[in-house]
């Protein structure tokens, strides 16, 4: 009997060891796949071990969240992406560059100067809008390790309005805004404000094309060339604060709208698909500039905004996110909307 017990104990030990080896091999395989997929290279073995631990922690959080999704306890899924080896605080420090304090100060100063779009009375707008279908949206861009989201949001609005006026979609230069709009309060890769970018384009009589002034994801000297202007604007409109119905009207009737949102929650870093809603998402603490390019309602009746981000195509729904609509201005989607006037 004792011999049998010892044999069973040995067998259990062998199986446990085999399972551990198998688990370790699985982790290494997943990590190798991640590095290969996103072309990751690290400066030292120590840094790689550190990034691998972060990756596994994020993977575990994603799995726990998605288990809630399968139980219909949340409306969106999380997924691994190129940012899954970053700590949350370093991610938001690098990627979220909208300066909300400066934006509020600027709008106070402009209160009686900048025109505000007023809600249209007795106007019926479509139930579904997607400006990609009309050719008014350039492909997803990637701001890289630079807090220049404000510049990408601004160019998106100008690109859309330029297309609506000319039927010619031109990709415009975010680097032009990063390098040249510092006199308007923007701080390049350290952050900025969409309205200030618009005002620079107005006063500068245009913005260069992406082709002539390509993106570098770093601050540089201003190299604007008036011979390679891709679009001009005459002014811009601010939308009433927190009014989702007016935002809907403008998106439907005018085109893509620049907005600022709270993208500071960890779930936003790993958003994969579905309609993003988090009750903890602030409507006032805005930190990231994006572009609303449409809206709609899912088959189960969930209203959403269709939003273009600037974090590359590995993030979200091929670079886009559907954000909750008509949920008390969740994440501040309608707090600081504005659009360019061509």
Coordinates of C-alpha atoms in Angstrom, one line a residue:
X1 CA 0.0 0.0 0.0
X2 CA 2.8 2.4 0.9
X3 CA 4.6 1.6 -2.3
X4 CA 1.4 2.4 -4.3
X5 CA 1.1 5.7 -2.4
X6 CA 4.7 6.6 -3.1
X7 CA 4.2 5.8 -6.8
X8 CA 1.1 7.9 -7.0
X9 CA 2.9 10.8 -5.3
X10 CA 5.8 10.5 -7.8
X11 CA 3.3 10.5 -10.7
X12 CA 1.6 13.6 -9.4
X13 CA 4.9 15.4 -9.0
X14 CA 5.9 14.5 -12.5
X15 CA 2.5 15.7 -13.9
X16 CA 2.8 18.9 -12.0
X17 CA 6.3 19.5 -13.2
X18 CA 5.1 18.8 -16.8
X19 CA 2.3 21.2 -16.4
X20 CA 4.6 23.9 -15.2
X21 CA 7.0 23.3 -18.1
X22 CA 4.1 23.4 -20.5
X23 CA 2.8 26.7 -19.0
X24 CA 6.2 28.3 -19.1
X25 CA 6.6 27.2 -22.7
X26 CA 3.1 28.6 -23.5
X27 CA 4.0 32.0 -22.0
X28 CA 7.3 32.1 -24.0
X29 CA 5.5 31.2 -27.1
X30 CA 2.9 34.0 -26.6
X31 CA 5.6 36.5 -25.8
X32 CA 7.6 35.5 -28.9
X33 CA 4.5 35.8 -31.0
X34 CA 3.8 39.3 -29.6
X35 CA 7.3 40.5 -30.2
X36 CA 7.2 39.2 -33.8
X37 CA 3.8 40.6 -34.6
X38 CA 4.6 44.1 -33.3
X39 CA 8.3 44.1 -34.2
X40 CA 9.4 44.6 -30.6
X41 CA 13.0 45.0 -29.7
X42 CA 14.4 45.8 -26.3
X43 CA 17.7 47.3 -25.2
X44 CA 18.7 44.6 -22.7
X45 CA 17.6 41.3 -21.3
X46 CA 16.5 43.0 -18.1
X47 CA 14.2 45.4 -20.0
X48 CA 12.8 42.4 -21.9
X49 CA 12.0 40.5 -18.7
X50 CA 10.3 43.7 -17.4
X51 CA 8.2 44.1 -20.5
X52 CA 7.3 40.5 -20.6
X53 CA 5.9 40.7 -17.0
X54 CA 3.9 43.8 -18.0
X55 CA 2.6 41.9 -21.0
X56 CA 1.5 39.0 -18.9
X57 CA -0.2 41.2 -16.4
X58 CA -2.1 43.1 -19.1
X59 CA -3.0 39.8 -20.8
X60 CA -4.5 38.5 -17.5
X61 CA -6.5 41.8 -17.0
X62 CA -7.8 41.4 -20.6
X63 CA -8.9 37.8 -19.9
X64 CA -10.8 38.8 -16.7
X65 CA -12.6 41.7 -18.5
X66 CA -13.6 39.5 -21.4
X67 CA -15.0 36.9 -19.1
X68 CA -17.4 39.7 -17.9
X69 CA -18.2 40.5 -21.5
X70 CA -19.2 36.9 -22.2
X71 CA -21.6 37.2 -19.3
X72 CA -23.1 40.4 -20.8
X73 CA -21.7 42.4 -17.9
X74 CA -20.0 44.9 -20.1
X75 CA -20.6 46.2 -23.7
X76 CA -17.0 46.0 -25.0
X77 CA -14.1 43.6 -25.3
X78 CA -10.4 44.2 -24.6
X79 CA -7.6 42.8 -26.8
X80 CA -3.8 42.7 -27.0
X81 CA -2.2 45.4 -29.1
X82 CA 1.1 47.0 -29.7
X83 CA 0.8 48.9 -26.4
X84 CA 0.3 45.7 -24.3
X85 CA 3.9 45.8 -23.0
X86 CA 3.5 49.3 -21.4
X87 CA 2.5 50.2 -17.9
X88 CA -0.7 52.2 -17.9
X89 CA 0.8 55.4 -16.4
X90 CA 3.6 55.5 -18.9
X91 CA 1.1 54.8 -21.7
X92 CA -1.1 57.8 -20.8
X93 CA 1.9 60.0 -20.2
X94 CA 3.1 59.3 -23.8
X95 CA -0.1 59.0 -25.8
X96 CA -2.6 61.4 -24.2
X97 CA -1.6 64.9 -25.1
X98 CA -4.7 67.1 -25.0
X99 CA -4.1 70.1 -22.7
X100 CA -7.5 70.5 -21.0
X101 CA -6.5 73.4 -18.8
X102 CA -5.2 75.4 -21.7
X103 CA -8.4 74.5 -23.7
X104 CA -10.7 75.8 -21.0
X105 CA -8.7 79.0 -20.6
X106 CA -8.7 79.5 -24.4
X107 CA -12.5 79.0 -24.7
X108 CA -13.1 81.5 -21.8
X109 CA -11.1 84.1 -23.7
X110 CA -12.9 83.3 -26.9
X111 CA -16.3 83.2 -25.4
X112 CA -17.6 86.3 -27.3
X113 CA -15.3 85.8 -30.3
X114 CA -15.4 82.2 -31.6
X115 CA -18.7 81.4 -33.3
X116 CA -20.8 78.7 -31.6
X117 CA -22.9 76.3 -33.6
X118 CA -26.5 76.5 -32.6
X119 CA -28.8 73.5 -32.7
X120 CA -30.9 73.2 -35.9
X121 CA -34.6 73.3 -35.3
X122 CA -37.0 70.7 -36.8
X123 CA -34.2 69.0 -38.7
X124 CA -34.3 65.2 -39.3
X125 CA -30.9 63.6 -39.5
X126 CA -30.1 60.0 -40.6
X127 CA -30.0 57.2 -38.0
X128 CA -26.6 56.1 -39.3
X129 CA -23.7 58.2 -40.5
X130 CA -20.2 57.0 -41.5
X131 CA -18.1 59.6 -43.4
X132 CA -15.7 56.9 -44.5
X133 CA -18.3 55.7 -46.9
X134 CA -18.3 59.2 -48.6
X135 CA -14.6 59.4 -48.9
X136 CA -14.1 62.2 -46.3
X137 CA -11.7 60.3 -43.9
X138 CA -8.1 59.6 -44.5
X139 CA -6.7 56.2 -43.4
X140 CA -5.8 55.6 -39.7
X141 CA -2.6 57.3 -38.7
X142 CA -0.2 56.6 -35.8
X143 CA 1.1 59.4 -33.6
X144 CA 3.8 57.1 -32.1
X145 CA 5.6 58.0 -28.9
X146 CA 4.5 61.7 -29.1
X147 CA 1.6 63.4 -27.3
X148 CA 0.3 64.9 -30.6
X149 CA -3.3 63.6 -30.6
X150 CA -4.5 67.2 -30.7
X151 CA -2.8 67.7 -34.1
X152 CA -4.3 64.5 -35.5
X153 CA -7.8 65.5 -34.4
X154 CA -7.4 69.0 -36.0
X155 CA -6.1 67.7 -39.3
X156 CA -8.9 65.1 -39.4
X157 CA -11.5 67.9 -39.2
X158 CA -9.8 70.0 -41.9
X159 CA -9.3 67.0 -44.2
X160 CA -13.0 66.3 -43.9
X161 CA -14.1 69.8 -44.6
X162 CA -11.6 70.3 -47.4
X163 CA -13.0 67.1 -49.0
X164 CA -16.6 68.3 -48.7
X165 CA -15.7 71.5 -50.5
X166 CA -13.4 70.2 -53.2
X167 CA -14.2 66.4 -53.4
X168 CA -10.5 65.9 -53.1
X169 CA -9.2 64.0 -50.0
X170 CA -5.8 65.3 -49.0
X171 CA -3.8 64.0 -46.0
X172 CA -2.5 67.0 -44.0
X173 CA 0.6 67.4 -42.0
X174 CA 0.4 66.9 -38.2
X175 CA 4.2 67.6 -38.1
X176 CA 3.5 71.1 -39.5
X177 CA 1.2 71.8 -36.5
X178 CA 3.7 70.2 -34.0
X179 CA 6.6 72.3 -35.2
X180 CA 4.9 75.6 -36.1
X181 CA 2.0 76.3 -33.7
X182 CA 3.9 76.8 -30.5
X183 CA 3.2 80.5 -30.6
X184 CA -0.5 79.7 -30.1
X185 CA 0.2 77.8 -26.9
X186 CA 0.7 74.3 -28.2
X187 CA 3.7 72.4 -27.0
X188 CA 4.4 69.8 -29.7
X189 CA 4.8 66.3 -28.4
X190 CA 4.2 67.5 -24.9
X191 CA 0.6 68.4 -25.7
X192 CA -1.7 71.0 -27.2
X193 CA -5.2 72.2 -28.1
X194 CA -7.3 71.6 -31.2
X195 CA -8.7 75.1 -31.3
X196 CA -5.2 76.6 -31.2
X197 CA -4.2 74.4 -34.1
X198 CA -7.2 75.7 -36.1
X199 CA -6.3 79.3 -35.3
X200 CA -2.7 78.7 -36.5
X201 CA -4.0 77.3 -39.8
X202 CA -6.3 80.3 -40.2
X203 CA -3.6 82.9 -39.5
X204 CA -1.0 80.9 -41.5
X205 CA -3.1 80.8 -44.6
X206 CA -3.0 77.0 -44.7
X207 CA -1.4 73.8 -43.6
X208 CA 1.1 71.7 -45.6
X209 CA 0.3 68.3 -47.1
X210 CA 1.5 65.1 -45.3
X211 CA 3.5 64.2 -48.3
X212 CA 5.5 67.5 -48.3
X213 CA 5.9 67.7 -44.5
X214 CA 5.9 64.0 -43.2
X215 CA 5.3 63.0 -39.7
X216 CA 8.4 62.3 -37.4
X217 CA 6.8 61.8 -34.0
X218 CA 9.2 64.4 -32.4
X219 CA 9.5 68.1 -32.1
X220 CA 11.4 70.0 -34.7
X221 CA 12.0 73.4 -36.3
X222 CA 9.2 74.9 -38.3
X223 CA 9.6 74.1 -42.0
X224 CA 6.2 75.3 -43.4
X225 CA 6.3 75.9 -47.1
X226 CA 3.5 78.0 -48.6
X227 CA 4.1 76.2 -52.0
X228 CA 2.9 72.9 -50.6
X229 CA -0.3 73.9 -48.8
X230 CA -2.8 71.2 -48.8
X231 CA -5.8 73.0 -47.4
X232 CA -6.9 76.4 -45.9
X233 CA -9.7 77.3 -43.5
X234 CA -11.3 80.6 -42.7
X235 CA -12.4 79.9 -39.1
X236 CA -13.8 77.2 -36.9
X237 CA -17.0 76.6 -34.8
X238 CA -17.2 75.5 -31.2
X239 CA -20.1 73.2 -30.3
X240 CA -22.2 73.8 -27.2
X241 CA -20.7 72.0 -24.2
X242 CA -22.1 68.6 -23.4
X243 CA -24.8 68.6 -26.1
X244 CA -24.8 65.2 -27.8
X245 CA -27.9 66.0 -29.9
X246 CA -26.1 69.0 -31.5
X247 CA -23.0 67.0 -32.0
X248 CA -25.2 64.4 -33.9
X249 CA -26.7 67.1 -36.1
X250 CA -23.2 68.6 -36.9
X251 CA -21.7 65.2 -37.7
X252 CA -24.6 64.4 -40.0
X253 CA -24.9 67.8 -41.8
X254 CA -21.4 69.2 -41.7
X255 CA -18.9 66.3 -41.4
X256 CA -16.3 64.9 -39.0
X257 CA -15.9 66.8 -35.8
X258 CA -12.8 67.2 -33.6
X259 CA -13.5 66.3 -29.9
X260 CA -11.5 65.7 -26.7
X261 CA -12.3 62.8 -24.4
X262 CA -11.2 61.1 -21.2
X263 CA -9.0 58.3 -22.5
X264 CA -7.3 57.8 -19.1
X265 CA -8.8 54.6 -18.0
X266 CA -6.8 51.4 -18.3
X267 CA -9.6 49.7 -20.3
X268 CA -9.2 52.4 -23.0
X269 CA -5.5 51.3 -23.6
X270 CA -6.6 47.8 -24.4
X271 CA -10.0 48.5 -26.1
X272 CA -10.6 45.8 -28.7
X273 CA -14.2 45.9 -30.0
X274 CA -17.8 46.7 -29.0
X275 CA -19.3 49.9 -27.6
X276 CA -17.1 51.5 -25.0
X277 CA -18.8 52.6 -21.9
X278 CA -17.4 53.0 -18.4
X279 CA -19.3 54.8 -15.6
X280 CA -15.9 56.0 -14.3
X281 CA -15.1 57.8 -17.5
X282 CA -15.1 61.6 -16.9
X283 CA -17.0 64.1 -18.9
X284 CA -14.8 66.9 -17.8
X285 CA -11.2 65.6 -17.3
X286 CA -10.3 65.5 -21.0
X287 CA -6.9 64.3 -22.0
X288 CA -7.0 63.0 -25.6
X289 CA -8.0 64.4 -29.0
X290 CA -9.9 62.3 -31.5
X291 CA -12.3 62.7 -34.4
X292 CA -16.0 61.8 -34.5
X293 CA -16.7 60.5 -38.0
X294 CA -20.2 59.1 -37.6
X295 CA -22.7 57.4 -35.3
X296 CA -25.2 54.6 -35.2
X297 CA -27.0 52.0 -33.2
X298 CA -26.1 48.4 -32.7
X299 CA -28.6 45.5 -33.4
X300 CA -29.3 45.3 -29.7
X301 CA -30.3 49.0 -29.5
X302 CA -27.0 50.5 -28.1
X303 CA -26.3 54.0 -29.5
X304 CA -22.7 54.8 -30.3
X305 CA -20.3 57.4 -31.7
X306 CA -17.9 56.2 -34.4
X307 CA -14.5 57.7 -33.5
X308 CA -11.2 57.8 -35.4
X309 CA -8.2 57.5 -33.2
X310 CA -4.5 58.0 -33.9
X311 CA -2.9 55.0 -32.3
X312 CA -2.4 52.9 -35.4
X313 CA -4.5 50.0 -36.7
X314 CA -3.5 47.4 -34.1
X315 CA -5.6 49.3 -31.5
X316 CA -9.4 48.9 -31.3
X317 CA -11.5 48.1 -34.4
X318 CA -8.7 48.6 -36.9
X319 CA -7.8 52.0 -35.3
X320 CA -11.4 53.1 -34.6
X321 CA -13.6 52.9 -31.5
X322 CA -17.3 52.9 -31.0
X323 CA -18.1 55.0 -27.9
X324 CA -21.3 55.2 -25.9
X325 CA -23.9 57.8 -27.2
X326 CA -26.7 59.2 -25.2
X327 CA -25.2 58.0 -21.9
X328 CA -24.8 61.3 -20.2
X329 CA -21.9 62.5 -22.3
X330 CA -19.8 59.6 -21.2
X331 CA -16.0 60.3 -21.5
X332 CA -16.8 63.9 -22.4
X333 CA -17.4 63.1 -26.1
X334 CA -19.5 66.3 -26.5
X335 CA -17.7 68.5 -24.0
X336 CA -15.3 70.2 -26.3
X337 CA -16.3 69.6 -29.9
X338 CA -15.2 71.9 -32.8
X339 CA -14.8 71.8 -36.5
X340 CA -13.0 73.8 -39.2
X341 CA -14.7 76.1 -41.7
X342 CA -13.2 76.0 -45.2

